Amino acid sequence: MSKPFIIGITGGSGSGKTTFLNAIKEQFNREQVCIISQDDYYVPIEEQYIDEQGVENFDIPRSINKKAFRKDIEKLIAGEVVSIKEYTFNNKNIKPKVITFHPAPVIVVEGLFVFHYKKIQRLLDLKIFLHAKENLKVIRRIKRDRVERNYPLDDVLYRYEHHVLPSFEKYIEPYRESADIVINNNEAMKMGIRVVEGFIKNELRIEN
């Protein structure tokens, strides 16, 4: 098995990473593309950093078990199957399941800090940065955390102002300049998705 092609995708919270990945999943099967997300590697809530107001900060690099994340990426590169327990963002309404990642010719590594973690960044062959206006990201974050993660609105707004935005400015946005591709997602990113899908098909030698 030849070394797989590794694509890294990052962007601020609400920039459209999930939408982008879902579009990729619709076009390729697991034998072609493996998608592994940083979101499945949060450390337990009791180990999370707590700010001066007593609120856990899930939006800083230390909130992720980056060692386990990197090792599982390396296992996939080596052709090994990886299984982990789903992280449910402390939503008691969701029963966690076991997630299995299968090695593939193309591996997509997604997350807020995949460019910031130097050892992970060095594994990437292509770096994609998703960009969106700040007001749109706030709206998307509210919709996601209220509906999917069952967080109170006040909590969502506090975290955005004191955790999400400062983290974006410090750990994510600076890597925009070093990305190979920047895709704007202010209205739609269909063309950006098509470009990346075409690139993957080329790697897989699939006829368009």
CSV table of C-alpha atoms in Angstrom, one decimal:
chain,number,residue,atom,x,y,z
A,1,MET,CA,0.0,0.0,0.0
A,2,SER,CA,1.4,3.4,-1.0
A,3,LYS,CA,1.4,6.3,1.4
A,4,PRO,CA,-2.1,7.9,1.5
A,5,PHE,CA,-2.6,11.6,0.5
A,6,ILE,CA,-3.4,13.6,3.6
A,7,ILE,CA,-5.7,16.6,3.4
A,8,GLY,CA,-6.0,19.0,6.4
A,9,ILE,CA,-9.1,21.1,6.8
A,10,THR,CA,-9.4,23.9,9.4
A,11,GLY,CA,-11.4,27.1,10.0
A,12,GLY,CA,-13.1,28.9,12.8
A,13,SER,CA,-16.1,27.5,14.6
A,14,GLY,CA,-19.1,28.0,12.3
A,15,SER,CA,-17.0,28.3,9.1
A,16,GLY,CA,-18.7,25.3,7.6
A,17,LYS,CA,-16.3,22.4,8.2
A,18,THR,CA,-19.1,19.9,8.9
A,19,THR,CA,-21.0,21.0,5.8
A,20,PHE,CA,-17.8,20.6,3.8
A,21,LEU,CA,-17.1,17.2,5.1
A,22,ASN,CA,-20.6,16.0,4.6
A,23,ALA,CA,-20.3,16.9,0.9
A,24,ILE,CA,-17.1,14.9,0.7
A,25,LYS,CA,-18.8,11.9,2.3
A,26,GLU,CA,-21.6,12.0,-0.3
A,27,GLN,CA,-19.1,11.7,-3.1
A,28,PHE,CA,-16.7,9.1,-1.8
A,29,ASN,CA,-17.0,5.8,0.1
A,30,ARG,CA,-14.8,4.7,3.0
A,31,GLU,CA,-12.5,2.6,0.8
A,32,GLN,CA,-11.7,5.9,-1.1
A,33,VAL,CA,-11.6,8.6,1.6
A,34,CYS,CA,-11.2,8.4,5.4
A,35,ILE,CA,-12.3,11.4,7.4
A,36,ILE,CA,-10.9,11.8,11.0
A,37,SER,CA,-12.0,14.7,13.2
A,38,GLN,CA,-10.4,16.5,16.1
A,39,ASP,CA,-13.9,16.7,17.7
A,40,ASP,CA,-13.6,13.0,18.7
A,41,TYR,CA,-10.5,13.6,20.7
A,42,TYR,CA,-11.5,16.0,23.5
A,43,VAL,CA,-10.1,15.2,26.9
A,44,PRO,CA,-12.7,14.3,29.6
A,45,ILE,CA,-14.6,17.3,31.0
A,46,GLU,CA,-13.0,16.9,34.4
A,47,GLU,CA,-9.6,17.5,32.7
A,48,GLN,CA,-10.6,20.6,30.8
A,49,TYR,CA,-9.2,24.0,31.6
A,50,ILE,CA,-11.5,26.2,33.7
A,51,ASP,CA,-11.5,30.0,33.2
A,52,GLU,CA,-11.8,32.7,35.8
A,53,GLN,CA,-15.6,32.4,35.7
A,54,GLY,CA,-15.5,28.7,36.4
A,55,VAL,CA,-16.5,27.7,32.8
A,56,GLU,CA,-14.7,24.9,31.0
A,57,ASN,CA,-12.8,26.1,27.9
A,58,PHE,CA,-13.2,23.6,25.0
A,59,ASP,CA,-11.7,26.0,22.5
A,60,ILE,CA,-8.0,25.9,23.2
A,61,PRO,CA,-5.4,23.5,22.0
A,62,ARG,CA,-5.0,21.8,25.4
A,63,SER,CA,-8.7,20.7,25.3
A,64,ILE,CA,-7.8,18.0,22.8
A,65,ASN,CA,-5.8,14.9,23.3
A,66,LYS,CA,-3.4,15.8,20.5
A,67,LYS,CA,-1.1,12.8,21.2
A,68,ALA,CA,-3.9,10.3,20.7
A,69,PHE,CA,-5.2,12.2,17.7
A,70,ARG,CA,-1.8,12.2,16.0
A,71,LYS,CA,-1.1,8.6,16.8
A,72,ASP,CA,-4.4,7.5,15.3
A,73,ILE,CA,-3.7,9.5,12.1
A,74,GLU,CA,-0.3,7.8,11.9
A,75,LYS,CA,-2.0,4.4,12.4
A,76,LEU,CA,-4.3,5.1,9.5
A,77,ILE,CA,-1.3,6.2,7.3
A,78,ALA,CA,0.3,2.9,8.2
A,79,GLY,CA,-2.8,1.0,7.0
A,80,GLU,CA,-4.3,0.2,10.4
A,81,VAL,CA,-8.0,0.4,11.4
A,82,VAL,CA,-8.7,2.7,14.3
A,83,SER,CA,-11.7,2.5,16.7
A,84,ILE,CA,-12.6,5.1,19.4
A,85,LYS,CA,-15.6,6.0,21.6
A,86,GLU,CA,-17.7,8.9,20.3
A,87,TYR,CA,-17.4,12.2,22.2
A,88,THR,CA,-20.9,13.5,22.8
A,89,PHE,CA,-20.0,17.0,24.1
A,90,ASN,CA,-21.6,16.2,27.5
A,91,ASN,CA,-25.0,15.9,25.9
A,92,LYS,CA,-26.8,13.4,28.2
A,93,ASN,CA,-29.5,12.9,25.5
A,94,ILE,CA,-26.9,11.2,23.2
A,95,LYS,CA,-25.7,7.6,23.9
A,96,PRO,CA,-22.0,7.4,22.7
A,97,LYS,CA,-21.2,4.8,20.1
A,98,VAL,CA,-17.9,3.3,18.8
A,99,ILE,CA,-16.5,5.1,15.8
A,100,THR,CA,-14.3,3.1,13.4
A,101,PHE,CA,-11.9,4.8,10.9
A,102,HIS,CA,-10.6,2.7,8.0
A,103,PRO,CA,-7.4,3.4,6.1
A,104,ALA,CA,-7.9,4.8,2.6
A,105,PRO,CA,-5.9,6.3,-0.3
A,106,VAL,CA,-7.0,9.8,0.8
A,107,ILE,CA,-7.2,10.8,4.5
A,108,VAL,CA,-9.0,14.0,5.5
A,109,VAL,CA,-7.9,15.4,8.9
A,110,GLU,CA,-10.3,18.0,10.2
A,111,GLY,CA,-10.3,20.3,13.2
A,112,LEU,CA,-9.7,23.7,14.7
A,113,PHE,CA,-6.1,23.1,15.5
A,114,VAL,CA,-4.8,20.7,12.8
A,115,PHE,CA,-2.5,23.4,11.5
A,116,HIS,CA,-1.4,24.6,15.0
A,117,TYR,CA,-0.3,21.1,16.1
A,118,LYS,CA,3.1,21.0,14.5
A,119,LYS,CA,3.5,17.3,14.4
A,120,ILE,CA,0.1,16.9,12.8
A,121,GLN,CA,0.7,19.8,10.3
A,122,ARG,CA,3.9,18.0,9.1
A,123,LEU,CA,1.8,15.0,8.1
A,124,LEU,CA,-0.4,17.1,5.8
A,125,ASP,CA,0.1,17.1,2.0
A,126,LEU,CA,-2.7,19.7,1.3
A,127,LYS,CA,-3.9,22.4,3.7
A,128,ILE,CA,-7.4,23.9,3.2
A,129,PHE,CA,-8.7,26.9,5.3
A,130,LEU,CA,-12.4,27.6,5.4
A,131,HIS,CA,-13.3,31.3,6.0
A,132,ALA,CA,-16.5,33.0,6.9
A,133,LYS,CA,-17.5,36.4,8.3
A,134,GLU,CA,-17.7,36.6,12.1
A,135,ASN,CA,-21.4,37.4,12.3
A,136,LEU,CA,-22.2,34.3,10.2
A,137,LYS,CA,-20.1,32.1,12.4
A,138,VAL,CA,-21.8,33.4,15.6
A,139,ILE,CA,-25.2,32.5,14.1
A,140,ARG,CA,-24.1,29.1,13.0
A,141,ARG,CA,-22.5,28.4,16.4
A,142,ILE,CA,-25.7,29.3,18.2
A,143,LYS,CA,-27.7,27.0,16.0
A,144,ARG,CA,-25.3,24.1,16.5
A,145,ASP,CA,-24.8,24.4,20.2
A,146,ARG,CA,-28.4,25.0,21.1
A,147,VAL,CA,-29.8,22.2,18.9
A,148,GLU,CA,-27.1,19.6,18.7
A,149,ARG,CA,-25.3,19.9,22.0
A,150,ASN,CA,-28.2,21.2,24.2
A,151,TYR,CA,-26.3,24.2,25.6
A,152,PRO,CA,-28.2,27.2,27.1
A,153,LEU,CA,-28.1,30.4,24.9
A,154,ASP,CA,-26.3,32.4,27.6
A,155,ASP,CA,-23.6,29.8,27.8
A,156,VAL,CA,-23.2,29.7,24.0
A,157,LEU,CA,-22.8,33.5,23.8
A,158,TYR,CA,-20.4,33.6,26.8
A,159,ARG,CA,-18.2,30.9,25.3
A,160,TYR,CA,-18.1,32.6,21.9
A,161,GLU,CA,-17.0,35.9,23.3
A,162,HIS,CA,-14.5,34.7,25.8
A,163,HIS,CA,-13.3,31.4,24.4
A,164,VAL,CA,-14.1,30.9,20.7
A,165,LEU,CA,-13.2,34.3,19.3
A,166,PRO,CA,-9.9,34.7,21.2
A,167,SER,CA,-8.9,31.2,20.3
A,168,PHE,CA,-9.6,31.8,16.6
A,169,GLU,CA,-7.5,35.0,16.6
A,170,LYS,CA,-4.6,33.3,18.3
A,171,TYR,CA,-4.5,29.7,17.2
A,172,ILE,CA,-6.4,29.4,13.9
A,173,GLU,CA,-6.6,32.6,11.8
A,174,PRO,CA,-2.8,33.1,11.7
A,175,TYR,CA,-2.5,29.9,9.6
A,176,ARG,CA,-4.7,31.2,6.9
A,177,GLU,CA,-1.8,32.7,5.0
A,178,SER,CA,0.1,29.3,4.9
A,179,ALA,CA,-2.9,27.4,3.6
A,180,ASP,CA,-2.8,26.0,0.1
A,181,ILE,CA,-6.4,26.7,-0.5
A,182,VAL,CA,-8.7,29.2,1.1
A,183,ILE,CA,-12.5,28.7,0.6
A,184,ASN,CA,-14.9,31.5,1.5
A,185,ASN,CA,-18.2,30.3,3.0
A,186,ASN,CA,-20.1,33.5,3.4
A,187,GLU,CA,-23.0,32.6,1.1
A,188,ALA,CA,-22.1,29.3,-0.4
A,189,MET,CA,-19.0,27.2,-1.1
A,190,LYS,CA,-20.3,24.8,-3.8
A,191,MET,CA,-17.5,25.7,-6.2
A,192,GLY,CA,-14.9,25.3,-3.5
A,193,ILE,CA,-16.3,21.8,-2.7
A,194,ARG,CA,-16.3,20.9,-6.4
A,195,VAL,CA,-12.6,21.9,-6.7
A,196,VAL,CA,-11.6,19.7,-3.8
A,197,GLU,CA,-13.8,16.8,-5.0
A,198,GLY,CA,-12.1,17.1,-8.4
A,199,PHE,CA,-8.7,17.1,-6.7
A,200,ILE,CA,-9.5,13.9,-4.7
A,201,LYS,CA,-10.9,12.2,-7.8
A,202,ASN,CA,-7.6,13.0,-9.5
A,203,GLU,CA,-5.7,11.4,-6.6
A,204,LEU,CA,-7.9,8.4,-6.8
A,205,ARG,CA,-7.7,8.3,-10.6
A,206,ILE,CA,-11.5,8.5,-10.9
A,207,GLU,CA,-13.0,9.8,-14.2
A,208,ASN,CA,-15.1,12.9,-13.7
